[in-house]
Short mmCIF file of C-alpha atoms and ligand atoms in Angstrom, two decimals:
data_model
loop_
_atom_site.label_atom_id
_atom_site.label_comp_id
_atom_site.label_asym_id
_atom_site.label_seq_id
_atom_site.Cartn_x
_atom_site.Cartn_y
_atom_site.Cartn_z
CA MET A 1 14.98 16.30 -5.70
CA SER A 2 17.05 12.88 -5.94
CA ARG A 3 16.35 10.86 -3.03
CA LEU A 4 15.17 8.07 -5.33
CA ALA A 5 17.63 8.64 -8.39
CA ASP A 6 17.70 5.80 -10.86
CA LYS A 7 15.50 3.65 -8.63
CA VAL A 8 12.72 1.77 -10.12
CA VAL A 9 9.43 1.24 -8.15
CA LEU A 10 6.51 -0.86 -8.89
CA ILE A 11 3.31 0.39 -7.18
CA SER A 12 0.27 -1.87 -6.94
CA GLY A 13 -2.74 0.21 -6.35
CA GLY A 14 -0.61 3.06 -8.23
CA ALA A 15 -3.73 4.48 -10.08
CA SER A 16 -5.26 6.31 -6.89
CA GLY A 17 -4.91 7.50 -3.59
CA ILE A 18 -1.66 6.70 -1.57
CA GLY A 19 -0.39 4.71 -4.37
CA ALA A 20 -0.78 7.60 -6.98
CA ALA A 21 0.55 10.21 -4.47
CA THR A 22 3.86 7.97 -4.16
CA ALA A 23 4.06 7.73 -7.89
CA ARG A 24 4.30 11.42 -8.07
CA LEU A 25 6.95 11.72 -5.30
CA VAL A 26 8.98 8.72 -7.11
CA VAL A 27 9.12 10.77 -10.04
CA ARG A 28 9.87 14.09 -8.43
CA GLU A 29 12.84 12.32 -6.71
CA GLY A 30 14.33 11.01 -9.82
CA GLY A 31 13.00 7.52 -9.95
CA LYS A 32 11.00 5.62 -12.31
CA ALA A 33 7.41 4.25 -11.40
CA VAL A 34 5.32 1.43 -12.70
CA LEU A 35 1.59 2.00 -11.80
CA ALA A 36 0.15 -1.37 -11.57
CA ASP A 37 -3.59 -1.47 -11.13
CA ARG A 38 -6.81 -3.21 -12.24
CA ASP A 39 -8.29 0.33 -13.02
CA GLY A 40 -6.89 0.87 -16.60
CA ALA A 41 -8.52 4.08 -17.45
CA LYS A 42 -7.17 5.83 -14.19
CA GLY A 43 -3.75 4.31 -14.47
CA ARG A 44 -3.00 5.09 -18.02
CA ALA A 45 -4.26 8.75 -17.68
CA LEU A 46 -1.90 9.14 -14.61
CA ALA A 47 0.92 7.54 -16.50
CA ARG A 48 0.32 9.85 -19.44
CA GLU A 49 0.25 12.93 -17.09
CA LEU A 50 3.72 11.84 -15.35
CA GLY A 51 5.47 11.40 -18.47
CA ASP A 52 8.34 8.94 -19.65
CA ALA A 53 9.46 7.95 -16.06
CA VAL A 54 6.21 6.31 -15.73
CA LEU A 55 4.55 2.89 -16.89
CA PHE A 56 1.17 1.59 -16.54
CA ALA A 57 0.83 -2.18 -16.22
CA PRO A 58 -2.53 -4.03 -15.92
CA LEU A 59 -2.61 -6.00 -12.72
CA ASP A 60 -5.10 -7.76 -10.61
CA VAL A 61 -3.07 -8.41 -7.39
CA THR A 62 -4.93 -11.79 -6.72
CA ASP A 63 -3.47 -13.10 -10.01
CA GLU A 64 -0.18 -14.65 -9.83
CA THR A 65 0.53 -14.65 -13.70
CA ALA A 66 -0.37 -10.93 -13.78
CA TRP A 67 2.18 -10.30 -10.97
CA ASN A 68 5.08 -11.96 -13.02
CA LYS A 69 4.01 -9.83 -16.24
CA ALA A 70 3.96 -6.55 -14.23
CA VAL A 71 7.35 -7.37 -12.81
CA ALA A 72 8.90 -8.68 -16.41
CA ALA A 73 7.39 -5.42 -17.90
CA THR A 74 9.14 -3.36 -15.40
CA VAL A 75 12.41 -4.90 -15.94
CA GLU A 76 11.92 -4.98 -19.77
CA THR A 77 11.19 -1.02 -19.67
CA PHE A 78 13.43 0.29 -16.98
CA GLY A 79 16.15 -2.34 -16.65
CA SER A 80 15.72 -3.37 -12.98
CA LEU A 81 13.41 -3.42 -9.86
CA HIS A 82 14.63 -1.75 -6.56
CA GLY A 83 11.12 -0.90 -4.77
CA LEU A 84 7.79 -2.38 -4.33
CA LEU A 85 4.77 -0.70 -2.74
CA ASN A 86 1.95 -3.06 -2.05
CA ALA A 87 -0.92 -0.28 -2.03
CA ALA A 88 -3.71 -2.05 -3.81
CA GLY A 89 -6.70 -2.71 -1.28
CA VAL A 90 -10.36 -2.58 -0.54
CA GLY A 91 -11.92 -1.32 2.50
CA VAL A 92 -15.26 -2.99 3.65
CA ARG A 93 -17.42 -2.71 6.64
CA ASN A 94 -18.77 -6.00 8.26
CA SER A 95 -18.62 -7.92 11.47
CA ILE A 96 -18.16 -11.47 12.51
CA GLU A 97 -21.94 -12.14 12.32
CA ASP A 98 -22.78 -10.55 9.02
CA CYS A 99 -19.77 -11.12 6.72
CA SER A 100 -20.29 -13.91 4.16
CA LEU A 101 -17.54 -16.35 3.36
CA ALA A 102 -17.32 -14.94 -0.22
CA GLU A 103 -16.82 -11.34 1.14
CA TYR A 104 -14.15 -12.70 3.60
CA ARG A 105 -12.20 -14.23 0.74
CA ARG A 106 -12.45 -11.35 -1.64
CA VAL A 107 -11.11 -8.80 1.11
CA ASN A 108 -8.28 -11.21 2.25
CA ASP A 109 -7.31 -12.09 -1.29
CA ILE A 110 -7.08 -8.55 -2.40
CA ASN A 111 -5.47 -7.31 0.82
CA GLY A 112 -3.53 -10.17 2.18
CA LEU A 113 -2.93 -12.74 -0.62
CA GLY A 114 -2.34 -9.78 -3.06
CA THR A 115 0.60 -8.43 -0.89
CA PHE A 116 1.99 -12.08 -0.41
CA LEU A 117 1.95 -12.50 -4.37
CA GLY A 118 3.43 -9.19 -4.91
CA CYS A 119 6.29 -9.84 -2.56
CA GLN A 120 6.99 -13.18 -4.00
CA ALA A 121 7.02 -11.87 -7.55
CA ALA A 122 9.30 -8.97 -6.73
CA ILE A 123 12.07 -10.53 -4.71
CA PRO A 124 13.80 -12.57 -7.64
CA ALA A 125 14.17 -9.09 -9.55
CA MET A 126 15.36 -7.31 -6.56
CA LYS A 127 17.95 -9.88 -5.97
CA GLN A 128 19.13 -9.51 -9.64
CA ALA A 129 19.25 -5.75 -8.80
CA GLY A 130 21.63 -6.46 -5.51
CA GLY A 131 18.75 -5.45 -3.27
CA GLY A 132 15.64 -3.33 -2.76
CA SER A 133 12.95 -2.35 -0.29
CA ILE A 134 9.34 -3.57 0.04
CA VAL A 135 6.73 -1.45 1.54
CA ASN A 136 3.40 -3.06 2.38
CA ILE A 137 0.61 -0.90 3.31
CA SER A 138 -1.27 -2.19 6.14
CA SER A 139 -3.46 -0.06 8.46
CA VAL A 140 -4.16 1.08 12.04
CA LEU A 141 -6.66 -1.68 11.71
CA GLY A 142 -3.75 -3.79 11.39
CA LEU A 143 -2.50 -2.91 14.85
CA ARG A 144 -5.76 -2.86 16.67
CA GLY A 145 -9.42 -3.95 16.07
CA ALA A 146 -12.65 -2.39 15.18
CA SER A 147 -16.19 -3.55 15.71
CA TYR A 148 -17.06 -2.59 12.22
CA ALA A 149 -14.18 -4.05 10.11
CA MET A 150 -13.69 -7.77 10.76
CA ALA A 151 -12.39 -8.85 7.32
CA TYR A 152 -10.34 -5.80 6.94
CA CYS A 153 -8.57 -6.13 10.32
CA ALA A 154 -7.98 -9.72 9.67
CA SER A 155 -6.30 -8.92 6.25
CA LYS A 156 -4.42 -5.95 7.50
CA GLY A 157 -3.08 -7.91 10.48
CA ALA A 158 -1.87 -10.63 8.22
CA VAL A 159 0.08 -7.91 6.10
CA ARG A 160 1.79 -6.79 9.23
CA LEU A 161 3.15 -10.18 9.99
CA LEU A 162 3.75 -11.17 6.64
CA THR A 163 6.06 -8.11 6.47
CA LYS A 164 8.02 -9.33 9.31
CA HIS A 165 8.50 -12.69 7.65
CA VAL A 166 9.76 -11.09 4.52
CA ALA A 167 12.16 -8.95 6.32
CA LEU A 168 13.63 -11.77 8.49
CA HIS A 169 13.92 -14.00 5.42
CA CYS A 170 15.56 -11.60 3.03
CA ALA A 171 18.11 -10.53 6.22
CA GLN A 172 18.94 -14.16 6.85
CA MET A 173 19.54 -14.81 3.06
CA LYS A 174 21.63 -11.64 2.99
CA TYR A 175 19.63 -10.31 -0.14
CA GLY A 176 19.99 -6.69 0.65
CA ILE A 177 16.11 -6.49 0.52
CA ARG A 178 14.33 -4.59 3.29
CA CYS A 179 10.59 -4.84 4.01
CA ASN A 180 8.36 -2.54 6.35
CA SER A 181 4.78 -2.05 6.82
CA VAL A 182 2.84 1.40 6.82
CA HIS A 183 -0.02 1.92 9.17
CA PRO A 184 -2.22 4.89 8.07
CA GLY A 185 -5.09 6.27 9.95
CA TYR A 186 -8.16 7.50 7.88
CA ILE A 187 -6.89 9.29 4.73
CA ASP A 188 -8.85 11.17 2.53
CA THR A 189 -8.80 9.28 -0.87
CA PRO A 190 -11.45 7.61 -2.83
CA MET A 191 -11.51 4.48 -0.53
CA ILE A 192 -13.14 6.42 2.33
CA ALA A 193 -15.15 8.85 0.27
CA PRO A 194 -18.61 6.88 0.39
CA ARG A 195 -18.16 6.94 4.28
CA LEU A 196 -17.79 10.87 4.53
CA ASP A 197 -21.54 11.47 3.77
CA GLN A 198 -22.94 8.80 5.97
CA PRO A 199 -24.16 10.06 9.18
CA VAL A 200 -23.01 8.55 12.52
CA GLY A 201 -25.43 9.63 15.37
CA ASN A 202 -25.67 13.32 15.13
CA MET A 203 -22.33 13.89 13.35
CA SER A 204 -21.67 13.64 9.52
CA GLY A 205 -19.33 10.75 8.54
CA ARG A 206 -16.49 13.09 8.00
CA GLN A 207 -16.62 14.61 11.46
CA TRP A 208 -16.96 11.26 13.22
CA LEU A 209 -13.69 9.94 11.24
CA GLU A 210 -11.77 13.25 11.87
CA GLU A 211 -12.56 13.20 15.50
CA LEU A 212 -10.83 9.66 15.87
CA HIS A 213 -7.47 11.63 15.25
CA PRO A 214 -6.20 13.62 18.00
CA LEU A 215 -4.82 16.01 15.34
CA GLY A 216 -8.51 16.64 14.50
CA ARG A 217 -8.57 15.76 10.84
CA LEU A 218 -8.15 13.34 8.05
CA GLY A 219 -4.74 12.45 6.86
CA ARG A 220 -3.68 13.25 3.22
CA ALA A 221 -2.23 10.88 0.66
CA GLU A 222 0.67 12.89 0.32
CA GLU A 223 1.49 12.64 4.13
CA VAL A 224 1.48 8.84 3.87
CA ALA A 225 3.64 9.04 0.47
CA ALA A 226 6.28 11.05 2.32
CA MET A 227 6.79 8.16 4.73
CA ILE A 228 6.92 5.56 2.00
CA LEU A 229 9.46 7.61 0.06
CA PHE A 230 11.58 7.56 3.11
CA LEU A 231 11.21 3.79 3.31
CA LEU A 232 11.81 3.15 -0.44
CA SER A 233 15.06 5.21 -0.28
CA ASP A 234 18.42 4.41 1.15
CA GLU A 235 17.51 6.76 4.15
CA SER A 236 15.95 4.05 5.97
CA SER A 237 18.83 1.59 5.30
CA PHE A 238 18.74 0.43 8.87
CA SER A 239 14.65 -0.32 9.20
CA THR A 240 13.36 -3.52 8.32
CA GLY A 241 10.53 -5.47 9.69
CA SER A 242 9.16 -2.48 11.40
CA GLU A 243 5.68 -0.69 11.56
CA PHE A 244 5.52 2.93 10.56
CA VAL A 245 2.54 4.44 11.82
CA CYS A 246 1.17 7.72 10.03
CA ASP A 247 -2.21 8.21 11.86
CA GLY A 248 -2.61 11.70 13.49
CA GLY A 249 -2.27 10.21 16.96
CA LEU A 250 -5.10 7.81 16.54
CA THR A 251 -3.21 4.77 18.05
CA ALA A 252 -1.57 6.95 20.69
N1 LIG B 301 -7.55 5.62 2.65
C1 LIG B 301 -7.55 5.35 4.04
O1 LIG B 301 -8.21 5.77 5.10
C2 LIG B 301 -6.66 4.13 4.51
C3 LIG B 301 -6.35 3.80 5.75
C4 LIG B 301 -5.41 2.76 5.97
C5 LIG B 301 -5.02 1.96 5.07
N2 LIG B 301 -5.26 2.23 3.84
C6 LIG B 301 -4.64 1.26 2.71
O2 LIG B 301 -4.09 2.04 1.85
C7 LIG B 301 -3.97 1.42 0.51
C8 LIG B 301 -4.19 2.40 -0.59
O3 LIG B 301 -5.59 2.82 -0.18
P1 LIG B 301 -6.13 4.09 -0.73
O4 LIG B 301 -6.75 4.82 0.25
O5 LIG B 301 -5.20 4.89 -1.62
O6 LIG B 301 -7.34 3.80 -1.68
P2 LIG B 301 -7.92 3.99 -3.20
O7 LIG B 301 -9.18 3.41 -3.36
O8 LIG B 301 -7.71 5.52 -3.67
O9 LIG B 301 -6.72 3.18 -3.98
C9 LIG B 301 -6.82 1.78 -4.12
C10 LIG B 301 -6.36 1.19 -5.42
O10 LIG B 301 -6.31 -0.21 -5.46
C11 LIG B 301 -6.70 -0.65 -6.68
N3 LIG B 301 -7.12 -1.97 -6.54
C12 LIG B 301 -8.09 -2.34 -5.55
N4 LIG B 301 -8.22 -3.80 -5.88
C13 LIG B 301 -7.29 -4.23 -6.87
C14 LIG B 301 -6.95 -5.37 -7.30
N5 LIG B 301 -7.54 -6.54 -7.06
N6 LIG B 301 -5.84 -5.39 -8.19
C15 LIG B 301 -5.22 -4.28 -8.54
N7 LIG B 301 -5.55 -2.92 -8.02
C16 LIG B 301 -6.62 -2.85 -7.13
C17 LIG B 301 -7.76 0.34 -7.00
O11 LIG B 301 -7.90 0.23 -8.43
C18 LIG B 301 -7.26 1.67 -6.63
O12 LIG B 301 -6.45 2.12 -7.73
C19 LIG B 301 -4.95 0.20 0.75
O13 LIG B 301 -4.39 -0.95 1.00
C20 LIG B 301 -5.92 0.52 1.89
O14 LIG B 301 -6.30 -0.49 2.81
C21 LIG B 301 -5.98 3.31 3.47
#
């Protein structure tokens, strides 16, 4: 129960789904978590539930100033910053023919640019701490395409290679900061809830999504959080710039 003893982790998208499940694990393993999210009601409620080891920080990941404030609040409250999970994201269905410029920008701003700003804001504080671990959530749709998710695939592909740059840069600079990407299959969180009731042919949305995975089911947020915990901890000390897939066999 002390795999993250005394480590401080900032989690964008920490109010819900995979980010919230990771916050619970961070606290269980002896760390401190900052839930940084644009959903203040949900984020504050979870922070209250998890107690003194958790702080809520309001954050729109597309806002550079808000990122700097979230990092400053983290260091002010808990003394340092060792881990960053970039989990904030939006999932949108569209194709190259029907996606507007505004929609393309919105999805790429939140998923792609938000991850860039998070890494940039966190690195100086991690340098001060003597090192750290950054985990960026991409997707299986950052590894392969999908006819129904053009802007999302573009944004998650960007996260995959941004991660490799951050890893290589920090290694070259000898900062002791590692950076890896996580690629979930379909995980049963509020993000995909609207799709579960939308029929696909003669199947329910849930059945259709389940059958994409050889394990025959959706993933759980806790299953992705367990992989993230490994990456945030020193157990993964020789892993950087790598892709960690958690997809029930989907990409196999
Ligand atoms: N659920 C899946 O099937 C799945 C699959 C692959 C990848 N992912 C990725 O995992 C990450 C977490 O998704 P989830 O499934 O936990 O979804 P979720 O909807 O449960 O949580 C996403 C969180 O991000 C926050 N958020 C959204 N836009 C924001 C912004 N601009 N600024 C700050 N916070 C913002 C939301 O308020 C929410 O709390 C996302 O990056 C998503 O793309 C999810």
